[in-house]
mmCIF file of C-alpha atoms in Angstrom:
data_model
loop_
_atom_site.group_PDB
_atom_site.id
_atom_site.type_symbol
_atom_site.label_atom_id
_atom_site.label_comp_id
_atom_site.label_asym_id
_atom_site.label_seq_id
_atom_site.Cartn_x
_atom_site.Cartn_y
_atom_site.Cartn_z
ATOM 1 C CA MET A 1 0.010 0.029 0.067
ATOM 2 C CA ALA A 2 2.742 2.352 0.752
ATOM 3 C CA VAL A 3 4.291 1.829 -2.752
ATOM 4 C CA THR A 4 0.900 2.364 -4.379
ATOM 5 C CA ASP A 5 0.262 5.503 -2.152
ATOM 6 C CA ALA A 6 3.687 7.088 -3.183
ATOM 7 C CA ALA A 7 2.959 6.526 -7.034
ATOM 8 C CA PHE A 8 -0.578 7.576 -6.922
ATOM 9 C CA ASN A 9 -2.953 8.237 -3.815
ATOM 10 C CA SER A 10 -4.522 6.424 -0.879
ATOM 11 C CA ASP A 11 -7.700 5.666 -3.073
ATOM 12 C CA THR A 12 -5.724 3.699 -5.593
ATOM 13 C CA ALA A 13 -6.297 -0.105 -4.848
ATOM 14 C CA SER A 14 -3.193 -2.097 -3.830
ATOM 15 C CA ALA A 15 -4.854 -5.072 -5.318
ATOM 16 C CA GLY A 16 -5.008 -7.129 -8.495
ATOM 17 C CA PRO A 17 -2.442 -7.746 -11.206
ATOM 18 C CA VAL A 18 -1.438 -4.008 -11.592
ATOM 19 C CA ASN A 19 -0.782 -2.695 -8.100
ATOM 20 C CA GLY A 20 -1.443 -5.742 -5.963
ATOM 21 C CA VAL A 21 1.432 -7.990 -6.885
ATOM 22 C CA ILE A 22 3.514 -9.018 -3.851
ATOM 23 C CA ALA A 23 7.206 -8.908 -5.259
ATOM 24 C CA ASN A 24 8.914 -11.292 -2.894
ATOM 25 C CA ALA A 25 6.066 -13.682 -2.171
ATOM 26 C CA ILE A 26 6.597 -17.304 -3.192
ATOM 27 C CA GLY A 27 2.999 -18.443 -3.203
ATOM 28 C CA VAL A 28 -0.115 -19.017 -1.131
ATOM 29 C CA VAL A 29 -0.832 -21.789 1.232
ATOM 30 C CA ASN A 30 -4.572 -21.868 1.059
ATOM 31 C CA SER A 31 -6.730 -21.434 -2.250
ATOM 32 C CA PHE A 32 -10.235 -20.764 -2.288
ATOM 33 C CA VAL A 33 -13.023 -21.475 -4.756
ATOM 34 C CA PRO A 34 -14.823 -18.597 -6.330
ATOM 35 C CA SER A 35 -17.879 -18.957 -3.960
ATOM 36 C CA ASP A 36 -15.633 -18.980 -0.826
ATOM 37 C CA ARG A 37 -13.739 -15.897 -2.131
ATOM 38 C CA ALA A 38 -17.147 -14.072 -2.697
ATOM 39 C CA ASN A 39 -18.272 -14.928 0.863
ATOM 40 C CA LEU A 40 -14.966 -13.669 2.289
ATOM 41 C CA ASN A 41 -15.185 -10.638 0.248
ATOM 42 C CA THR A 42 -18.650 -9.989 1.335
ATOM 43 C CA ASP A 43 -17.404 -10.212 5.084
ATOM 44 C CA GLY A 44 -14.717 -7.774 4.484
ATOM 45 C CA ILE A 45 -11.783 -10.211 3.929
ATOM 46 C CA SER A 46 -9.506 -9.851 0.839
ATOM 47 C CA VAL A 47 -7.555 -12.937 -0.142
ATOM 48 C CA LEU A 48 -4.139 -13.561 -1.483
ATOM 49 C CA ARG A 49 -4.231 -15.467 -5.064
ATOM 50 C CA ASP A 50 -1.600 -16.999 -7.358
ATOM 51 C CA ILE A 51 -2.509 -15.920 -10.804
ATOM 52 C CA ASN A 52 -0.134 -16.381 -13.814
ATOM 53 C CA GLY A 53 2.652 -17.043 -11.585
ATOM 54 C CA GLN A 54 2.283 -13.956 -9.548
ATOM 55 C CA THR A 55 0.927 -13.757 -5.875
ATOM 56 C CA MET A 56 -1.205 -10.936 -5.492
ATOM 57 C CA LEU A 57 -3.917 -9.385 -3.143
ATOM 58 C CA TYR A 58 -7.292 -10.133 -4.683
ATOM 59 C CA GLY A 59 -9.874 -7.788 -3.159
ATOM 60 C CA TYR A 60 -9.673 -4.350 -1.378
ATOM 61 C CA GLN A 61 -12.276 -4.738 1.463
ATOM 62 C CA THR A 62 -12.429 -3.519 5.094
ATOM 63 C CA LEU A 63 -14.569 -4.674 7.937
ATOM 64 C CA SER A 64 -16.533 -1.442 8.088
ATOM 65 C CA THR A 65 -20.312 -1.622 8.169
ATOM 66 C CA SER A 66 -20.618 1.671 6.343
ATOM 67 C CA PRO A 67 -21.380 0.975 2.609
ATOM 68 C CA ILE A 68 -18.929 3.952 1.730
ATOM 69 C CA PHE A 69 -16.094 2.517 3.702
ATOM 70 C CA GLN A 70 -16.309 -1.395 3.033
ATOM 71 C CA ASP A 71 -14.220 -0.462 -0.083
ATOM 72 C CA ALA A 72 -10.573 0.081 1.392
ATOM 73 C CA GLY A 73 -9.892 2.845 -1.341
ATOM 74 C CA PRO A 74 -12.376 5.330 0.004
ATOM 75 C CA ALA A 75 -11.713 4.401 3.662
ATOM 76 C CA ARG A 76 -7.935 5.020 3.215
ATOM 77 C CA LEU A 77 -8.657 8.267 0.943
ATOM 78 C CA ARG A 78 -10.710 9.646 3.803
ATOM 79 C CA MET A 79 -7.746 9.251 6.250
ATOM 80 C CA GLN A 80 -5.510 10.869 3.605
ATOM 81 C CA LEU A 81 -8.075 13.684 3.228
ATOM 82 C CA VAL A 82 -8.132 14.283 7.012
ATOM 83 C CA TYR A 83 -4.561 14.463 7.349
ATOM 84 C CA ASN A 84 -3.815 16.606 4.359
ATOM 85 C CA CYS A 85 -6.515 19.137 4.892
ATOM 86 C CA GLN A 86 -5.348 19.333 8.427
ATOM 87 C CA GLN A 87 -1.860 20.134 7.308
ATOM 88 C CA ILE A 88 -3.086 22.722 4.853
ATOM 89 C CA LEU A 89 -5.052 24.519 7.817
ATOM 90 C CA GLN A 90 -1.956 24.461 9.935
ATOM 91 C CA THR A 91 -0.271 26.761 7.485
ATOM 92 C CA PHE A 92 -3.015 29.406 8.399
ATOM 93 C CA LEU A 93 -2.685 29.065 12.101
ATOM 94 C CA PHE A 94 -2.055 32.179 13.718
ATOM 95 C CA ALA A 95 -2.930 34.534 10.652
ATOM 96 C CA ASP A 96 -5.076 37.448 10.879
ATOM 97 C CA ILE A 97 -8.787 37.037 10.598
ATOM 98 C CA ASP A 98 -9.466 40.041 8.665
ATOM 99 C CA GLY A 99 -12.784 41.640 8.048
ATOM 100 C CA ARG A 100 -12.750 41.417 4.354
ATOM 101 C CA GLY A 101 -12.705 37.515 4.191
ATOM 102 C CA HIS A 102 -9.256 37.382 2.782
ATOM 103 C CA LEU A 103 -8.123 34.504 5.150
ATOM 104 C CA PHE A 104 -11.391 32.531 4.721
ATOM 105 C CA ALA A 105 -10.814 32.824 0.854
ATOM 106 C CA ALA A 106 -7.109 31.892 1.058
ATOM 107 C CA ILE A 107 -8.110 28.829 3.086
ATOM 108 C CA ALA A 108 -10.857 27.887 0.704
ATOM 109 C CA GLY A 109 -8.433 28.175 -2.256
ATOM 110 C CA ALA A 110 -5.818 26.133 -0.761
ATOM 111 C CA LEU A 111 -8.216 23.354 0.041
ATOM 112 C CA THR A 112 -9.886 23.576 -3.232
ATOM 113 C CA ASP A 113 -6.612 23.232 -5.009
ATOM 114 C CA TYR A 114 -5.785 20.090 -3.117
ATOM 115 C CA LEU A 115 -9.124 18.398 -3.582
ATOM 116 C CA ASN A 116 -9.009 19.513 -7.401
ATOM 117 C CA SER A 117 -5.722 17.640 -7.646
ATOM 118 C CA LEU A 118 -7.368 14.460 -6.263
ATOM 119 C CA TRP A 119 -10.450 14.920 -8.528
ATOM 120 C CA LYS A 120 -8.069 15.123 -11.617
ATOM 121 C CA GLN A 121 -6.492 11.838 -10.558
ATOM 122 C CA GLY A 122 -9.955 10.315 -10.299
ATOM 123 C CA ALA A 123 -9.956 9.772 -6.543
ATOM 124 C CA LEU A 124 -13.057 12.030 -6.142
ATOM 125 C CA TYR A 125 -16.247 11.124 -8.029
ATOM 126 C CA GLY A 126 -17.879 13.463 -10.335
ATOM 127 C CA ALA A 127 -17.898 14.834 -14.019
ATOM 128 C CA THR A 128 -16.840 18.315 -12.670
ATOM 129 C CA PRO A 129 -15.209 19.474 -9.486
ATOM 130 C CA SER A 130 -18.308 20.921 -8.075
ATOM 131 C CA GLN A 131 -19.987 17.425 -8.411
ATOM 132 C CA ALA A 132 -16.971 15.880 -6.642
ATOM 133 C CA PHE A 133 -16.365 18.050 -3.729
ATOM 134 C CA SER A 134 -17.206 21.433 -2.013
ATOM 135 C CA VAL A 135 -15.393 23.666 0.437
ATOM 136 C CA ASN A 136 -17.106 26.017 2.699
ATOM 137 C CA THR A 137 -15.319 28.841 4.893
ATOM 138 C CA GLY A 138 -18.212 31.205 4.425
ATOM 139 C CA PRO A 139 -20.476 32.715 7.113
ATOM 140 C CA ALA A 140 -22.427 29.662 7.547
ATOM 141 C CA VAL A 141 -19.240 28.058 9.143
ATOM 142 C CA ASN A 142 -17.418 31.272 10.371
ATOM 143 C CA THR A 143 -19.967 33.198 12.312
ATOM 144 C CA PRO A 144 -19.403 36.172 14.341
ATOM 145 C CA ILE A 145 -19.252 34.088 17.550
ATOM 146 C CA THR A 146 -16.497 31.699 16.067
ATOM 147 C CA ILE A 147 -14.594 34.729 14.910
ATOM 148 C CA ALA A 148 -14.921 36.375 18.134
ATOM 149 C CA ALA A 149 -13.618 33.124 19.876
ATOM 150 C CA ARG A 150 -10.502 33.384 17.495
ATOM 151 C CA GLN A 151 -11.711 30.115 15.763
ATOM 152 C CA VAL A 152 -11.555 29.532 11.918
ATOM 153 C CA ASN A 153 -13.656 26.813 10.448
ATOM 154 C CA ALA A 154 -13.601 25.005 7.184
ATOM 155 C CA ALA A 155 -16.174 22.488 6.118
ATOM 156 C CA VAL A 156 -15.003 19.972 3.313
ATOM 157 C CA SER A 157 -17.576 17.461 1.636
ATOM 158 C CA ALA A 158 -16.203 14.964 -0.996
ATOM 159 C CA ARG A 159 -17.567 12.094 -3.120
ATOM 160 C CA LEU A 160 -15.043 9.286 -2.907
ATOM 161 C CA SER A 161 -14.526 7.388 -5.924
ATOM 162 C CA PRO A 162 -15.254 3.546 -5.448
ATOM 163 C CA THR A 163 -12.973 0.778 -6.600
ATOM 164 C CA ALA A 164 -14.023 -1.260 -9.647
ATOM 165 C CA GLU A 165 -14.502 -4.660 -7.976
ATOM 166 C CA MET A 166 -15.794 -6.681 -10.996
ATOM 167 C CA ILE A 167 -15.466 -6.159 -14.639
ATOM 168 C CA THR A 168 -17.927 -7.916 -17.008
ATOM 169 C CA LEU A 169 -17.117 -8.562 -20.602
ATOM 170 C CA ASN A 170 -19.798 -9.491 -23.166
ATOM 171 C CA ILE A 171 -18.667 -10.630 -26.725
ATOM 172 C CA THR A 172 -21.118 -11.163 -29.549
ATOM 173 C CA ALA A 173 -20.095 -12.853 -32.629
ATOM 174 C CA TYR A 174 -21.244 -12.077 -36.149
ATOM 175 C CA ALA A 175 -21.242 -13.911 -39.376
ATOM 176 C CA VAL A 176 -19.272 -12.339 -42.218
ATOM 177 C CA ASN A 177 -22.377 -11.519 -44.012
ATOM 178 C CA GLN A 178 -24.104 -9.803 -41.009
ATOM 179 C CA SER A 179 -23.885 -6.185 -39.907
ATOM 180 C CA ILE A 180 -22.558 -5.402 -36.531
ATOM 181 C CA ALA A 181 -25.154 -3.637 -34.400
ATOM 182 C CA ALA A 182 -24.159 -0.139 -33.225
#
């Protein structure tokens, strides 16, 4: 997972033949039939498999009961979001809370830039950034009371992209004298 995180982000699954191959593994001891793998997957357990001579993690599940976080990609991405957004906010600690909203705009801009980079990578789900995430540093979260208390607030909402767990292929064969349907 650390290797995948360094190359991509925490949302990228460290599973399957692309990112899940365990370089120094010599094989697995127990193999499971597809129905057992499906049951284990439903129960939040990912298995190791030998496929084409490579040992790999085959599944990317958690034990969470939340439908969003049963997929390890979004669960790990949320942790990354919390950490990185907090790091961004730390850079504004002890800044002046001006009466024109410059601090709030700067915070919103920095958070938006970070979230936009995740959206461009495909980690946040939506056809546009506004469908994928929002950042609020306005008067709904920074009220006169919170400002008087010297507190600055930011609210981030994000749609976390799920991991493709199954891919289905349908092939239709046609005779040479038939037209292929569009």
